[in-house]
mmCIF file of C-alpha atoms in Angstrom:
data_model
loop_
_atom_site.group_PDB
_atom_site.id
_atom_site.type_symbol
_atom_site.label_atom_id
_atom_site.label_comp_id
_atom_site.label_asym_id
_atom_site.label_seq_id
_atom_site.Cartn_x
_atom_site.Cartn_y
_atom_site.Cartn_z
ATOM 1 C CA MET A 1 -0.303 -0.001 -0.438
ATOM 2 C CA LYS A 2 2.518 2.493 0.606
ATOM 3 C CA GLU A 3 3.936 1.466 -2.592
ATOM 4 C CA LYS A 4 0.531 3.436 -3.999
ATOM 5 C CA LEU A 5 1.354 6.637 -2.031
ATOM 6 C CA ARG A 6 4.901 7.155 -3.622
ATOM 7 C CA PHE A 7 3.013 6.392 -7.154
ATOM 8 C CA TYR A 8 0.580 9.372 -5.987
ATOM 9 C CA LEU A 9 3.222 11.535 -5.270
ATOM 10 C CA ASN A 10 4.714 11.444 -8.646
ATOM 11 C CA ASP A 11 1.372 12.552 -10.140
ATOM 12 C CA ILE A 12 1.233 15.908 -7.613
ATOM 13 C CA GLN A 13 4.940 16.560 -6.896
ATOM 14 C CA GLU A 14 5.371 18.947 -9.412
ATOM 15 C CA MET A 15 1.598 20.998 -8.257
ATOM 16 C CA LEU A 16 2.782 20.854 -5.284
ATOM 17 C CA PHE A 17 6.492 22.398 -6.673
ATOM 18 C CA GLU A 18 4.794 25.418 -7.503
ATOM 19 C CA ILE A 19 2.109 25.981 -4.685
ATOM 20 C CA SER A 20 5.653 26.138 -2.567
ATOM 21 C CA MET A 21 7.796 28.394 -4.954
ATOM 22 C CA TYR A 22 4.403 30.855 -5.643
ATOM 23 C CA MET A 23 4.328 31.256 -1.685
ATOM 24 C CA TYR A 24 7.884 31.971 -1.361
ATOM 25 C CA LYS A 25 7.510 34.809 -3.817
ATOM 26 C CA HIS A 26 4.802 35.818 -2.409
ATOM 27 C CA PRO A 27 5.738 35.754 1.125
ATOM 28 C CA GLU A 28 2.379 37.096 3.208
ATOM 29 C CA LEU A 29 3.112 38.015 7.055
ATOM 30 C CA GLY A 30 0.175 36.303 9.464
ATOM 31 C CA ASP A 31 -3.370 36.309 9.362
ATOM 32 C CA GLN A 32 -3.298 37.978 6.374
ATOM 33 C CA GLU A 33 -2.027 35.013 3.830
ATOM 34 C CA PHE A 34 -4.692 34.955 2.147
ATOM 35 C CA GLU A 35 -3.315 33.936 -1.573
ATOM 36 C CA SER A 36 -1.933 31.205 -0.213
ATOM 37 C CA SER A 37 -4.321 29.585 2.454
ATOM 38 C CA LYS A 38 -6.682 29.711 -1.080
ATOM 39 C CA ARG A 39 -3.547 27.753 -3.254
ATOM 40 C CA LEU A 40 -3.247 24.945 0.175
ATOM 41 C CA ALA A 41 -7.311 24.742 0.285
ATOM 42 C CA ASN A 42 -7.777 24.892 -3.736
ATOM 43 C CA VAL A 43 -6.204 21.777 -4.292
ATOM 44 C CA LEU A 44 -7.250 19.425 -1.232
ATOM 45 C CA GLU A 45 -10.598 20.646 -2.299
ATOM 46 C CA GLU A 46 -10.054 19.812 -6.200
ATOM 47 C CA HIS A 47 -9.129 16.067 -4.380
ATOM 48 C CA GLY A 48 -12.454 15.652 -3.088
ATOM 49 C CA PHE A 49 -11.880 17.146 0.661
ATOM 50 C CA SER A 50 -14.304 19.054 2.410
ATOM 51 C CA VAL A 51 -13.144 22.646 2.968
ATOM 52 C CA GLU A 52 -14.626 25.115 6.350
ATOM 53 C CA TRP A 53 -13.230 28.887 6.408
ATOM 54 C CA GLY A 54 -12.413 31.092 8.860
ATOM 55 C CA ILE A 55 -12.340 28.302 11.849
ATOM 56 C CA ALA A 56 -11.312 29.985 15.498
ATOM 57 C CA ASN A 57 -12.609 33.264 14.089
ATOM 58 C CA ARG A 58 -9.210 33.327 11.836
ATOM 59 C CA PRO A 59 -10.196 34.312 7.985
ATOM 60 C CA THR A 60 -6.626 32.696 6.502
ATOM 61 C CA ALA A 61 -7.193 29.416 8.965
ATOM 62 C CA PHE A 62 -8.791 26.089 7.449
ATOM 63 C CA ARG A 63 -10.248 22.929 8.410
ATOM 64 C CA ALA A 64 -10.125 20.231 5.269
ATOM 65 C CA GLU A 65 -10.986 16.413 5.856
ATOM 66 C CA PHE A 66 -11.455 13.490 3.610
ATOM 67 C CA SER A 67 -13.340 10.532 5.321
ATOM 68 C CA GLY A 68 -13.324 7.383 3.973
ATOM 69 C CA THR A 69 -16.174 4.160 3.882
ATOM 70 C CA LYS A 70 -15.824 2.410 7.585
ATOM 71 C CA SER A 71 -14.470 4.056 10.322
ATOM 72 C CA GLY A 72 -11.053 3.984 11.873
ATOM 73 C CA PRO A 73 -8.649 6.342 13.309
ATOM 74 C CA THR A 74 -8.976 10.352 11.985
ATOM 75 C CA VAL A 75 -4.739 11.454 11.397
ATOM 76 C CA CYS A 76 -4.239 15.151 11.298
ATOM 77 C CA TYR A 77 -1.613 17.492 9.307
ATOM 78 C CA LEU A 78 -0.881 21.245 9.829
ATOM 79 C CA ALA A 79 0.024 23.280 7.289
ATOM 80 C CA GLU A 80 1.896 26.783 7.847
ATOM 81 C CA TYR A 81 2.143 29.764 6.062
ATOM 82 C CA ASP A 82 3.053 33.043 6.830
ATOM 83 C CA ALA A 83 6.100 34.602 6.492
ATOM 84 C CA LEU A 84 8.567 37.007 7.931
ATOM 85 C CA PRO A 85 8.928 40.090 7.606
ATOM 86 C CA GLY A 86 11.462 41.623 5.296
ATOM 87 C CA ILE A 87 13.195 38.097 4.859
ATOM 88 C CA GLY A 88 9.920 36.024 3.678
ATOM 89 C CA HIS A 89 9.937 32.412 4.344
ATOM 90 C CA GLY A 90 13.130 32.308 6.247
ATOM 91 C CA CYS A 91 11.528 29.652 8.285
ATOM 92 C CA GLY A 92 10.037 27.525 4.954
ATOM 93 C CA HIS A 93 6.412 27.580 5.773
ATOM 94 C CA ASN A 94 6.226 27.727 2.089
ATOM 95 C CA LEU A 95 7.682 24.307 2.489
ATOM 96 C CA ILE A 96 5.441 22.995 5.722
ATOM 97 C CA GLY A 97 2.297 24.805 4.460
ATOM 98 C CA THR A 98 2.761 22.186 0.775
ATOM 99 C CA MET A 99 4.362 18.842 2.632
ATOM 100 C CA SER A 100 1.247 19.116 5.279
ATOM 101 C CA THR A 101 -1.155 19.519 2.035
ATOM 102 C CA GLY A 102 0.326 17.177 0.052
ATOM 103 C CA ALA A 103 0.477 14.221 2.864
ATOM 104 C CA GLY A 104 -3.754 14.022 3.243
ATOM 105 C CA ILE A 105 -4.289 13.954 -0.312
ATOM 106 C CA LEU A 106 -2.265 10.900 -0.373
ATOM 107 C CA LEU A 107 -2.971 9.445 2.229
ATOM 108 C CA SER A 108 -6.956 10.388 0.855
ATOM 109 C CA LYS A 109 -6.539 8.217 -1.883
ATOM 110 C CA ILE A 110 -6.635 5.303 0.234
ATOM 111 C CA VAL A 111 -8.618 5.602 3.206
ATOM 112 C CA SER A 112 -11.192 4.719 1.094
ATOM 113 C CA GLU A 113 -9.422 1.050 1.548
ATOM 114 C CA THR A 114 -7.983 1.056 5.049
ATOM 115 C CA GLY A 115 -10.859 3.088 6.974
ATOM 116 C CA GLY A 116 -10.738 6.395 8.569
ATOM 117 C CA LYS A 117 -10.926 10.384 8.860
ATOM 118 C CA VAL A 118 -7.382 12.858 7.333
ATOM 119 C CA VAL A 119 -7.677 16.281 8.271
ATOM 120 C CA VAL A 120 -5.884 18.993 7.309
ATOM 121 C CA PHE A 121 -6.097 22.008 9.112
ATOM 122 C CA GLY A 122 -4.513 25.790 7.621
ATOM 123 C CA THR A 123 -3.155 27.309 10.648
ATOM 124 C CA PRO A 124 -2.269 31.090 9.902
ATOM 125 C CA ALA A 125 0.320 33.118 11.716
ATOM 126 C CA GLU A 126 2.449 30.877 13.614
ATOM 127 C CA GLU A 127 5.218 33.519 14.384
ATOM 128 C CA THR A 128 3.086 35.815 16.213
ATOM 129 C CA ASN A 129 -0.198 35.520 17.130
ATOM 130 C CA GLY A 130 -0.403 31.481 16.331
ATOM 131 C CA ALA A 131 -3.752 30.239 15.377
ATOM 132 C CA LYS A 132 -3.306 27.039 16.738
ATOM 133 C CA VAL A 133 -3.832 28.471 20.189
ATOM 134 C CA PRO A 134 -7.282 29.225 20.232
ATOM 135 C CA MET A 135 -7.996 26.254 17.531
ATOM 136 C CA THR A 136 -7.008 24.277 20.799
ATOM 137 C CA GLU A 137 -9.372 26.726 22.858
ATOM 138 C CA LYS A 138 -12.567 25.936 21.262
ATOM 139 C CA GLY A 139 -11.908 21.909 20.674
ATOM 140 C CA LEU A 140 -10.979 21.931 16.935
ATOM 141 C CA PHE A 141 -8.621 18.808 18.614
ATOM 142 C CA ASP A 142 -12.195 17.534 19.468
ATOM 143 C CA GLY A 143 -11.462 13.902 17.535
ATOM 144 C CA ILE A 144 -7.899 13.969 16.026
ATOM 145 C CA ASP A 145 -6.071 11.104 17.204
ATOM 146 C CA VAL A 146 -2.850 12.092 15.937
ATOM 147 C CA ALA A 147 -1.742 15.273 14.773
ATOM 148 C CA MET A 148 1.880 15.689 12.381
ATOM 149 C CA MET A 149 4.117 18.554 10.697
ATOM 150 C CA VAL A 150 7.453 18.737 9.674
ATOM 151 C CA HIS A 151 9.261 21.019 9.653
ATOM 152 C CA PRO A 152 13.003 22.132 6.853
ATOM 153 C CA SER A 153 16.013 22.755 9.348
ATOM 154 C CA GLY A 154 19.735 22.209 7.940
ATOM 155 C CA GLU A 155 20.089 19.101 9.198
ATOM 156 C CA SER A 156 17.115 16.272 10.042
ATOM 157 C CA TYR A 157 16.050 15.369 13.951
ATOM 158 C CA GLU A 158 13.767 14.098 15.722
ATOM 159 C CA SER A 159 11.089 15.896 16.932
ATOM 160 C CA GLY A 160 11.938 16.562 20.622
ATOM 161 C CA ALA A 161 10.462 19.926 22.617
ATOM 162 C CA SER A 162 10.045 23.245 22.690
ATOM 163 C CA LEU A 163 9.631 26.061 25.191
ATOM 164 C CA ALA A 164 6.143 27.434 26.457
ATOM 165 C CA MET A 165 6.153 31.372 25.925
ATOM 166 C CA ASP A 166 4.278 34.183 27.312
ATOM 167 C CA ALA A 167 4.264 37.165 25.681
ATOM 168 C CA LEU A 168 3.871 40.297 28.398
ATOM 169 C CA GLN A 169 4.067 43.776 27.698
ATOM 170 C CA PHE A 170 4.085 45.933 30.759
ATOM 171 C CA THR A 171 2.402 49.886 30.527
ATOM 172 C CA TYR A 172 3.148 52.452 33.194
ATOM 173 C CA TYR A 173 1.622 55.742 33.400
ATOM 174 C CA GLY A 174 3.101 58.617 35.239
ATOM 175 C CA LYS A 175 2.740 62.408 35.003
ATOM 176 C CA ALA A 176 3.772 65.352 32.441
ATOM 177 C CA ALA A 177 6.300 67.873 33.862
ATOM 178 C CA HIS A 178 9.192 69.924 32.591
ATOM 179 C CA ALA A 179 12.524 67.715 32.952
ATOM 180 C CA ALA A 180 14.410 70.966 34.108
ATOM 181 C CA ALA A 181 11.851 73.794 35.407
ATOM 182 C CA ALA A 182 9.213 71.743 37.251
ATOM 183 C CA PRO A 183 10.770 67.780 37.514
ATOM 184 C CA GLU A 184 9.049 67.825 41.400
ATOM 185 C CA LYS A 185 5.513 67.884 39.811
ATOM 186 C CA GLY A 186 6.515 64.821 37.395
ATOM 187 C CA ILE A 187 6.161 60.959 37.159
ATOM 188 C CA ASN A 188 8.862 59.310 35.378
ATOM 189 C CA ALA A 189 6.913 55.979 33.452
ATOM 190 C CA LEU A 190 10.406 56.043 32.249
ATOM 191 C CA ASP A 191 12.167 55.170 35.211
ATOM 192 C CA ALA A 192 9.462 53.084 36.414
ATOM 193 C CA VAL A 193 10.765 50.675 32.714
ATOM 194 C CA ILE A 194 14.444 50.959 33.936
ATOM 195 C CA GLN A 195 13.333 49.272 37.561
ATOM 196 C CA LEU A 196 11.624 46.485 35.287
ATOM 197 C CA PHE A 197 14.727 45.912 33.673
ATOM 198 C CA ASN A 198 16.456 46.102 36.734
ATOM 199 C CA GLY A 199 14.708 43.541 38.867
ATOM 200 C CA ILE A 200 14.937 41.563 35.791
ATOM 201 C CA ASN A 201 18.404 40.893 35.654
ATOM 202 C CA ALA A 202 18.363 40.534 39.253
ATOM 203 C CA LEU A 203 15.946 37.426 38.953
ATOM 204 C CA ARG A 204 17.925 35.850 36.431
ATOM 205 C CA GLU A 205 20.563 35.244 38.714
ATOM 206 C CA HIS A 206 17.564 32.830 40.639
ATOM 207 C CA LEU A 207 16.185 30.577 37.979
ATOM 208 C CA PRO A 208 16.630 27.562 36.534
ATOM 209 C CA LEU A 209 18.996 27.083 33.153
ATOM 210 C CA ASP A 210 16.118 26.810 30.796
ATOM 211 C CA VAL A 211 14.334 29.771 31.917
ATOM 212 C CA LYS A 212 14.729 32.747 29.066
ATOM 213 C CA ILE A 213 13.306 36.103 29.892
ATOM 214 C CA HIS A 214 14.604 38.928 26.970
ATOM 215 C CA GLY A 215 12.870 42.436 26.488
ATOM 216 C CA ILE A 216 12.847 45.769 24.189
ATOM 217 C CA ILE A 217 11.498 48.957 25.346
ATOM 218 C CA ASN A 218 8.765 49.672 23.267
ATOM 219 C CA GLU A 219 7.778 53.375 24.329
ATOM 220 C CA GLY A 220 10.556 55.183 26.670
ATOM 221 C CA GLY A 221 8.903 58.930 26.501
ATOM 222 C CA LYS A 222 8.785 61.510 23.805
ATOM 223 C CA ALA A 223 11.422 64.440 24.385
ATOM 224 C CA ALA A 224 14.309 64.740 26.652
ATOM 225 C CA ASN A 225 13.039 67.650 28.739
ATOM 226 C CA ILE A 226 9.892 66.127 28.874
ATOM 227 C CA VAL A 227 9.682 63.851 32.004
ATOM 228 C CA PRO A 228 7.636 60.159 30.168
ATOM 229 C CA ASP A 229 4.105 60.045 30.992
ATOM 230 C CA LEU A 230 3.907 57.087 29.278
ATOM 231 C CA ALA A 231 6.321 54.256 28.573
ATOM 232 C CA SER A 232 6.456 50.879 28.311
ATOM 233 C CA ALA A 233 8.395 47.475 27.492
ATOM 234 C CA GLN A 234 7.646 44.213 25.741
ATOM 235 C CA PHE A 235 9.052 40.647 27.152
ATOM 236 C CA TYR A 236 9.199 37.183 26.049
ATOM 237 C CA ILE A 237 8.513 34.392 28.706
ATOM 238 C CA ARG A 238 9.546 31.256 28.177
ATOM 239 C CA ALA A 239 10.181 28.316 30.252
ATOM 240 C CA SER A 240 11.075 24.062 29.818
ATOM 241 C CA THR A 241 7.298 23.907 30.976
ATOM 242 C CA ARG A 242 3.880 25.539 31.889
ATOM 243 C CA ALA A 243 4.059 25.115 35.866
ATOM 244 C CA VAL A 244 7.632 26.593 35.489
ATOM 245 C CA LEU A 245 6.156 29.808 33.295
ATOM 246 C CA ASN A 246 3.657 30.316 35.510
ATOM 247 C CA GLN A 247 6.147 30.493 38.463
ATOM 248 C CA VAL A 248 8.375 33.144 36.814
ATOM 249 C CA VAL A 249 5.691 34.910 35.199
ATOM 250 C CA LYS A 250 4.185 35.876 38.780
ATOM 251 C CA ARG A 251 7.216 37.245 39.984
ATOM 252 C CA VAL A 252 8.335 39.374 36.824
ATOM 253 C CA LYS A 253 4.436 40.565 37.906
ATOM 254 C CA ASN A 254 5.796 40.930 41.219
ATOM 255 C CA ILE A 255 9.071 42.931 40.433
ATOM 256 C CA ALA A 256 6.716 45.003 37.652
ATOM 257 C CA GLU A 257 4.652 46.109 40.770
ATOM 258 C CA GLY A 258 7.761 46.565 43.120
ATOM 259 C CA ALA A 259 8.735 48.862 39.936
ATOM 260 C CA ALA A 260 5.206 50.844 39.970
ATOM 261 C CA LEU A 261 5.703 51.432 43.952
ATOM 262 C CA MET A 262 9.074 52.899 43.635
ATOM 263 C CA THR A 263 8.526 55.516 41.283
ATOM 264 C CA GLY A 264 4.166 55.838 41.792
ATOM 265 C CA ALA A 265 3.421 55.486 38.787
ATOM 266 C CA LYS A 266 0.327 52.934 37.473
ATOM 267 C CA LEU A 267 0.497 49.819 35.942
ATOM 268 C CA GLU A 268 -0.953 47.650 33.311
ATOM 269 C CA ILE A 269 -0.098 44.364 32.568
ATOM 270 C CA SER A 270 -1.727 42.383 29.238
ATOM 271 C CA ASN A 271 0.108 40.077 26.000
ATOM 272 C CA TYR A 272 0.542 41.272 23.579
ATOM 273 C CA GLU A 273 0.531 38.164 21.780
ATOM 274 C CA LEU A 274 -1.176 35.073 22.723
ATOM 275 C CA SER A 275 0.649 32.578 25.049
ATOM 276 C CA TYR A 276 2.776 29.252 23.896
ATOM 277 C CA ASP A 277 2.701 26.037 25.936
ATOM 278 C CA ASN A 278 5.283 23.683 25.699
ATOM 279 C CA MET A 279 5.639 20.956 22.923
ATOM 280 C CA VAL A 280 5.738 17.572 24.229
ATOM 281 C CA THR A 281 6.664 14.969 21.897
ATOM 282 C CA ASN A 282 4.593 11.952 21.264
ATOM 283 C CA ARG A 283 7.829 9.677 21.160
ATOM 284 C CA THR A 284 6.224 6.271 19.773
ATOM 285 C CA LEU A 285 4.387 8.418 16.704
ATOM 286 C CA SER A 286 7.795 10.153 16.355
ATOM 287 C CA ASP A 287 9.330 6.692 16.364
ATOM 288 C CA ARG A 288 7.955 5.298 13.651
ATOM 289 C CA PHE A 289 7.733 9.192 11.089
ATOM 290 C CA THR A 290 11.727 8.169 12.263
ATOM 291 C CA LYS A 291 11.642 5.030 10.503
ATOM 292 C CA ASN A 292 9.465 5.986 7.871
ATOM 293 C CA LEU A 293 11.964 9.029 6.762
ATOM 294 C CA SER A 294 14.698 6.546 7.322
ATOM 295 C CA ALA A 295 13.452 4.682 4.573
ATOM 296 C CA ILE A 296 12.903 7.267 2.142
ATOM 297 C CA SER A 297 16.219 9.922 2.462
ATOM 298 C CA SER A 298 19.361 8.766 2.942
ATOM 299 C CA LYS A 299 20.553 11.539 4.896
ATOM 300 C CA PRO A 300 20.953 10.950 8.238
ATOM 301 C CA ILE A 301 18.574 11.533 10.809
ATOM 302 C CA TYR A 302 19.596 13.282 14.280
ATOM 303 C CA PRO A 303 18.362 13.187 17.768
ATOM 304 C CA PRO A 304 16.186 16.176 18.684
ATOM 305 C CA LYS A 305 18.249 19.506 18.832
ATOM 306 C CA LYS A 306 17.228 21.416 22.356
ATOM 307 C CA GLU A 307 15.165 23.875 21.673
ATOM 308 C CA TYR A 308 15.195 27.305 22.594
ATOM 309 C CA GLY A 309 12.182 28.435 21.158
ATOM 310 C CA SER A 310 8.510 28.186 21.560
ATOM 311 C CA LEU A 311 5.907 26.832 19.221
ATOM 312 C CA ASP A 312 1.990 27.445 18.776
ATOM 313 C CA LEU A 313 2.157 23.241 18.408
ATOM 314 C CA GLY A 314 2.791 22.796 22.286
ATOM 315 C CA ASN A 315 -1.118 24.042 22.706
ATOM 316 C CA VAL A 316 -1.941 20.830 19.821
ATOM 317 C CA SER A 317 0.213 18.498 22.074
ATOM 318 C CA GLN A 318 -0.832 18.875 25.271
ATOM 319 C CA VAL A 319 -4.325 17.956 23.469
ATOM 320 C CA VAL A 320 -3.639 15.262 21.417
ATOM 321 C CA PRO A 321 -0.513 13.224 20.076
ATOM 322 C CA ALA A 322 1.774 15.339 18.159
ATOM 323 C CA ILE A 323 4.648 15.776 16.556
ATOM 324 C CA HIS A 324 6.871 18.415 15.372
ATOM 325 C CA PRO A 325 10.301 16.811 13.254
ATOM 326 C CA TYR A 326 13.052 18.264 11.062
ATOM 327 C CA ILE A 327 13.730 17.002 7.549
ATOM 328 C CA GLY A 328 17.030 18.100 6.110
ATOM 329 C CA LEU A 329 17.553 21.417 3.617
ATOM 330 C CA ASN A 330 21.412 18.886 2.993
ATOM 331 C CA ALA A 331 22.536 22.691 4.383
ATOM 332 C CA PRO A 332 24.020 21.727 7.648
ATOM 333 C CA GLY A 333 24.004 25.296 9.762
ATOM 334 C CA LEU A 334 22.212 27.542 7.379
ATOM 335 C CA VAL A 335 20.338 29.719 9.938
ATOM 336 C CA GLY A 336 16.381 30.069 10.226
ATOM 337 C CA HIS A 337 14.511 33.608 10.160
ATOM 338 C CA THR A 338 17.335 33.994 7.568
ATOM 339 C CA LYS A 339 16.717 35.140 3.284
ATOM 340 C CA GLU A 340 19.758 32.271 2.933
ATOM 341 C CA PHE A 341 17.378 30.100 4.510
ATOM 342 C CA ALA A 342 14.130 30.599 2.899
ATOM 343 C CA ASP A 343 16.717 30.852 -0.931
ATOM 344 C CA GLN A 344 17.828 26.895 0.208
ATOM 345 C CA THR A 345 13.879 26.021 0.285
ATOM 346 C CA ILE A 346 13.451 25.835 -3.645
ATOM 347 C CA THR A 347 16.593 24.637 -4.743
ATOM 348 C CA ALA A 348 16.777 20.514 -5.290
ATOM 349 C CA ASP A 349 17.917 20.354 -2.011
ATOM 350 C CA GLY A 350 14.391 21.672 -0.837
ATOM 351 C CA ARG A 351 12.607 20.534 -3.383
ATOM 352 C CA GLN A 352 14.149 16.916 -2.696
ATOM 353 C CA ALA A 353 12.556 17.680 1.264
ATOM 354 C CA LEU A 354 9.349 18.637 0.427
ATOM 355 C CA VAL A 355 9.314 15.170 -0.986
ATOM 356 C CA GLU A 356 10.553 13.015 1.645
ATOM 357 C CA GLY A 357 8.352 14.588 4.044
ATOM 358 C CA THR A 358 5.298 14.353 2.131
ATOM 359 C CA LEU A 359 6.239 10.843 1.711
ATOM 360 C CA ALA A 360 7.162 10.494 5.736
ATOM 361 C CA LEU A 361 4.055 12.107 7.072
ATOM 362 C CA ALA A 362 1.820 10.357 4.146
ATOM 363 C CA TYR A 363 2.930 6.667 5.246
ATOM 364 C CA THR A 364 3.217 7.689 8.967
ATOM 365 C CA GLY A 365 -0.800 8.752 8.964
ATOM 366 C CA TYR A 366 -0.681 5.154 7.646
ATOM 367 C CA ASP A 367 0.542 3.406 10.027
ATOM 368 C CA CYS A 368 -1.941 5.142 12.368
ATOM 369 C CA LEU A 369 -4.997 3.963 9.980
ATOM 370 C CA THR A 370 -3.675 0.357 9.407
ATOM 371 C CA ASP A 371 -1.961 -0.552 12.843
ATOM 372 C CA LYS A 372 -3.980 -1.259 15.723
ATOM 373 C CA ASP A 373 -1.250 -1.969 18.137
ATOM 374 C CA LEU A 374 0.614 1.276 17.058
ATOM 375 C CA MET A 375 -2.270 4.161 17.743
ATOM 376 C CA LYS A 376 -2.421 1.853 21.276
ATOM 377 C CA ALA A 377 0.523 2.885 21.980
ATOM 378 C CA ILE A 378 0.930 6.365 21.008
ATOM 379 C CA LYS A 379 -2.562 6.878 23.352
ATOM 380 C CA GLU A 380 -1.438 4.975 25.827
ATOM 381 C CA GLU A 381 1.917 6.510 26.038
ATOM 382 C CA PHE A 382 -0.260 10.174 25.670
ATOM 383 C CA LEU A 383 -2.066 8.933 28.537
ATOM 384 C CA GLN A 384 0.711 8.414 30.512
ATOM 385 C CA ILE A 385 2.194 11.853 29.711
ATOM 386 C CA ASN A 386 -1.169 13.417 30.148
ATOM 387 C CA LYS A 387 -1.073 11.897 34.479
ATOM 388 C CA LEU A 388 2.560 12.549 35.366
ATOM 389 C CA SER A 389 1.696 16.269 33.627
ATOM 390 C CA MET A 390 -1.107 16.603 35.921
ATOM 391 C CA ALA A 391 1.243 15.514 39.029
ATOM 392 C CA ASN A 392 3.577 18.122 38.820
ATOM 393 C CA LYS A 393 0.879 20.813 38.464
#
């Protein structure tokens, strides 16, 4: 049956590469991916998928479904397609979207024989305000048995972890005054922001090594001779798990309150982007994907790399068994979020990665549909991890 999947890929791989090339040439930022999402959804529709637009109140998000005539598991592929400002597809989402779409099409060709269902989610804005977060909160992954995607990288790696992340803005309100003539009549909001940075820098000494805090001053005043009555800072705060992150965030908020008390400014704390949970890889599912990719690709596949970034797939992995492996572009040392990375996605190596990633996703989906022991092991691992997670909260 897997040979059928390879055969069907021959029919669509040129079309997939054309879509990937189109997205490379016409990059669209998060929640503005109107043409990119349309091209992916349209080709799914052409292959018999029913498509629902605007899920989770995101206009460029979609759910495409193809059901077999017999019951069975539901395999889900996640398509990303947002680009980076000024760079384009420096994270390879033009490949991610086409690989997940291609895998969904391939699997749809055999579900009439295997039973089950194939779902492809179009998930906007992974780089900024990831749609997978509200999709998870609204229960759109209810009924999904496994969720998969594969991310391009310089080299291939097994699926690993990612950090939980909160994006917080601290806004201080002071009182304007002439900085030279009447400084005593002012309340300096910028002083509060500076004390916030000082307090966070002191806190770093007493945090676990996997906690990362980095921020900017996005509003610091208008002129040097005016006491700033408004100042704000934005921070990403990351940790290995949501439980650890919540503890760190509480301490950072206490520092922010202290800075307000020290200066007399009033404080407002808000989220300027959605919060991401840590990625929990389902090792059973990951091992099967690695086995399938090894059978397809001659490139080495390395153990999970240490991740210091954050993924909205982390939220999905909390509610359904999920994986996020990396497929190599035959470019060791390639740095993500660069123009060089984007350019590599449309080379012969990028094309090979597209073909191999699509096929490995489809093979793994087929295994989930047909191997009852595999699905049982995947679900048992997921339940066990969930129990441990709840016990640690």
